[in-house]
Structures are given as structure tokens and as C-alpha cells.
XYZ file of C-alpha atoms in Angstrom:
204
model
C 78.288 161.096 86.445
C 77.634 157.985 84.300
C 78.370 158.161 80.588
C 75.293 156.379 79.789
C 72.609 158.227 79.043
C 69.868 155.337 79.798
C 69.289 152.237 81.436
C 69.221 150.473 78.144
C 72.772 151.584 77.185
C 74.240 150.686 80.385
C 72.664 147.512 80.253
C 74.178 146.859 76.778
C 77.496 148.135 77.433
C 77.275 145.301 80.696
C 76.213 142.562 78.560
C 78.962 143.357 76.006
C 81.750 143.640 78.456
C 80.416 140.250 79.857
C 80.534 138.915 76.512
C 83.889 140.421 75.644
C 85.402 138.462 78.783
C 84.139 135.201 77.962
C 85.375 135.545 74.168
C 88.916 136.791 75.372
C 89.226 134.373 78.584
C 87.329 131.347 77.488
C 87.312 131.419 73.494
C 83.828 131.474 73.444
C 81.855 132.222 69.900
C 80.051 135.440 69.612
C 76.454 134.087 69.758
C 77.457 132.086 72.864
C 78.989 134.896 74.673
C 76.269 136.696 73.952
C 73.561 134.366 75.537
C 75.836 133.784 78.760
C 76.394 137.324 79.139
C 72.189 138.616 79.041
C 71.853 135.420 81.605
C 74.568 136.641 83.903
C 73.361 140.342 83.835
C 69.559 140.020 83.627
C 68.903 136.676 85.206
C 65.583 135.447 83.921
C 64.386 138.635 82.892
C 62.728 139.272 79.476
C 65.481 140.433 77.179
C 64.341 143.919 75.387
C 65.819 144.458 71.771
C 67.376 147.500 72.832
C 69.449 146.523 75.544
C 71.129 143.586 73.316
C 74.551 144.941 71.731
C 75.661 144.226 68.188
C 78.576 141.963 67.310
C 80.916 145.641 66.515
C 80.005 146.462 70.053
C 81.074 143.213 71.585
C 84.462 143.347 69.308
C 85.241 146.819 70.736
C 84.922 145.530 74.166
C 87.471 142.332 73.380
C 89.865 145.008 72.320
C 89.786 146.643 74.978
C 89.814 143.855 77.075
C 92.761 142.525 75.318
C 94.763 145.854 75.780
C 93.922 145.767 79.345
C 94.401 142.332 80.410
C 96.641 140.688 77.609
C 98.752 143.560 76.556
C 101.988 141.664 76.747
C 100.499 138.500 75.001
C 98.113 139.173 72.745
C 99.942 141.115 70.029
C 102.736 138.472 69.550
C 99.836 135.969 69.507
C 97.787 137.918 66.736
C 100.777 137.666 64.718
C 102.012 134.244 65.183
C 98.231 133.342 63.949
C 98.336 135.737 60.961
C 101.454 134.285 60.104
C 100.050 130.634 60.099
C 97.128 131.679 58.580
C 99.032 133.155 55.426
C 101.229 129.940 55.264
C 98.166 128.025 55.000
C 96.580 130.386 52.589
C 99.437 130.066 50.625
C 99.181 126.239 50.449
C 95.536 126.831 49.586
C 95.937 129.590 46.857
C 94.104 127.129 44.117
C 90.636 127.881 46.232
C 90.950 131.713 46.717
C 91.435 131.739 50.143
C 90.006 134.655 52.278
C 90.651 135.315 55.998
C 88.019 136.467 58.447
C 87.036 136.426 62.203
C 89.402 137.517 64.865
C 92.777 136.830 63.326
C 91.409 139.276 60.715
C 89.741 142.053 62.980
C 92.879 141.781 65.572
C 90.825 140.574 68.527
C 92.291 136.779 68.376
C 93.760 135.462 71.751
C 95.055 132.566 73.168
C 91.902 130.439 72.399
C 91.104 131.749 69.067
C 91.119 129.420 65.643
C 91.423 130.512 61.883
C 88.907 130.956 60.018
C 89.102 130.800 56.153
C 86.570 131.072 53.441
C 87.644 129.297 50.356
C 85.550 129.914 47.068
C 85.430 126.358 44.790
C 83.045 124.951 42.329
C 83.464 121.744 44.387
C 84.045 121.072 48.136
C 85.035 117.766 47.331
C 88.316 118.997 45.718
C 89.256 120.570 49.109
C 88.781 117.499 50.505
C 90.884 115.556 48.336
C 93.565 118.270 48.624
C 93.648 117.909 52.531
C 93.529 114.159 52.630
C 96.264 113.789 50.194
C 98.022 115.920 52.889
C 96.953 113.538 55.623
C 95.014 116.092 57.327
C 92.076 114.466 59.421
C 89.363 116.568 59.383
C 85.544 117.073 59.987
C 82.711 117.829 58.373
C 79.802 120.374 59.625
C 77.787 122.917 58.111
C 76.634 126.539 59.075
C 74.507 129.382 57.269
C 75.798 131.476 54.346
C 77.280 134.967 55.250
C 75.046 136.361 52.549
C 72.118 135.050 54.248
C 71.078 132.480 51.956
C 68.568 129.466 52.923
C 71.429 126.824 51.380
C 73.907 125.498 54.290
C 77.485 125.820 53.591
C 79.850 123.367 54.261
C 82.372 123.486 57.144
C 85.760 121.536 57.534
C 87.580 121.691 60.747
C 90.886 120.265 61.446
C 93.829 120.364 63.479
C 97.157 122.033 61.771
C 100.337 122.684 63.845
C 98.546 122.465 67.083
C 96.166 125.211 66.119
C 92.117 124.769 65.220
C 91.306 125.640 61.506
C 87.964 126.056 59.994
C 87.445 126.228 56.350
C 83.912 127.592 54.822
C 83.497 126.437 51.496
C 81.281 128.423 49.049
C 80.547 128.678 45.614
C 83.145 130.409 42.989
C 80.601 133.018 42.122
C 79.796 133.966 45.841
C 83.545 135.756 45.996
C 81.691 138.579 44.053
C 81.082 141.181 46.690
C 82.617 138.979 49.159
C 85.168 141.717 50.150
C 82.738 144.594 50.722
C 83.054 146.394 53.673
C 80.246 145.909 56.699
C 78.057 148.410 58.176
C 80.438 149.589 60.291
C 82.809 150.215 57.437
C 85.190 147.239 58.316
C 86.976 144.796 55.706
C 85.020 141.496 56.799
C 87.670 139.224 54.778
C 90.918 139.620 53.583
C 92.523 137.800 50.706
C 96.520 136.741 50.716
C 98.097 139.912 49.614
C 95.801 141.964 52.094
C 96.792 139.706 55.153
C 100.548 139.967 53.693
C 100.264 143.882 53.710
C 98.583 143.597 57.197
C 101.375 141.691 58.709
C 104.072 143.902 56.831
C 102.078 146.633 58.580
C 102.536 145.896 62.128
C 105.953 144.551 61.497
C 107.220 148.244 60.545
C 105.700 149.528 64.072
């Protein structure tokens, strides 16, 4: 018998699994993976809202995929990225860095980049800091994690052969930034929280 109580649940699970495979295998972002997975599963059919998986469901599928296909390599890769993120956060300590994304939630794999959020009154200070370190970076924009209208500056660069993305927020935005998501998970972690995560894994 099927574990799914409805056709909608089955389609949602298929889309989540297809998206997770793209994220784990190709390093696709969640939005792109979800769109491609819908096309793969439903073709050109009109997409109903009740068959669209949320990011939490896809994240869970990425974990399962990693355990199944990358169980012998993914934990070491995750630990390497977390240690690198910690070193970078220590370098950027004056900008109140927080780790977010796959390196924090534990789903990071071969193609994953490190995503940090910085909280400072001047994005220009971050750029000057990087220029003084001879870091060649690109600047783009993204939406605010609080859903506000104003865009957020994203500074992207390669560091020790890994992709780094710094999202620059105003100092006041740090208030409430470490609240848990609706699923109860912490969405960002400061240096001390990341250090604890690494020590936890090392002691297992």
C-alpha cells in the first residue's frame, strides 16, 4: 500500500525528491531545483498549490539523498565547510557574522557554497576590508530575509577554492535574526554556535 493518503501528497513527494536530487548532485538552489522538478514531474500541466513542496520538505529529502548516496563523503565535506566558515567568521568578527544555509543545516555537499549574513551600518566597510585583503569580489542584490522591500547587497567571491556569499544587513536587523523558523530550526548561527556544532560533531 502507498504511504501517501492522496495524489497531491504523492506528487508533492515526487517533486521534493526530484528537487533534492538536483540540489545534492548539481548544487542547484532551492528555487531553481523546485521549478525544474515541477517541470520534470508534471510537464506543462498547470501546477496546483497543494502539490508544491515547501523548503523544509525538500531539505529533508536532501538529507535522505545525502545519507543514501553520499554517506561516505558528505559528513567530511560538511565538516570542512563548517571549519572554513568558522575561520572566515573569525576574520569578519567586526561585522557580526552569522552562518546560514546548507552549511548550517547540515545538507551541504560537493557543490555547496558558504553563506554568511553580516550586520553592519556600512556595506562599504565590508568591501574595503576585503579589498585590503586583496579579495576580488562581485556585488549583487537579493531580497531581505524579513521580507522587506529594500534589496540587500550580496558580496560574492572565491576563498580557498570555495564560493563565499556575504549578505549585508543593517546593524539593527540582527534583532530577532536568530529566532527559529516555523519548523523549529535555527536559521542562522553566530561564531559560538558554529563552534559548538563543530565540537559536537567531533565528539561523536
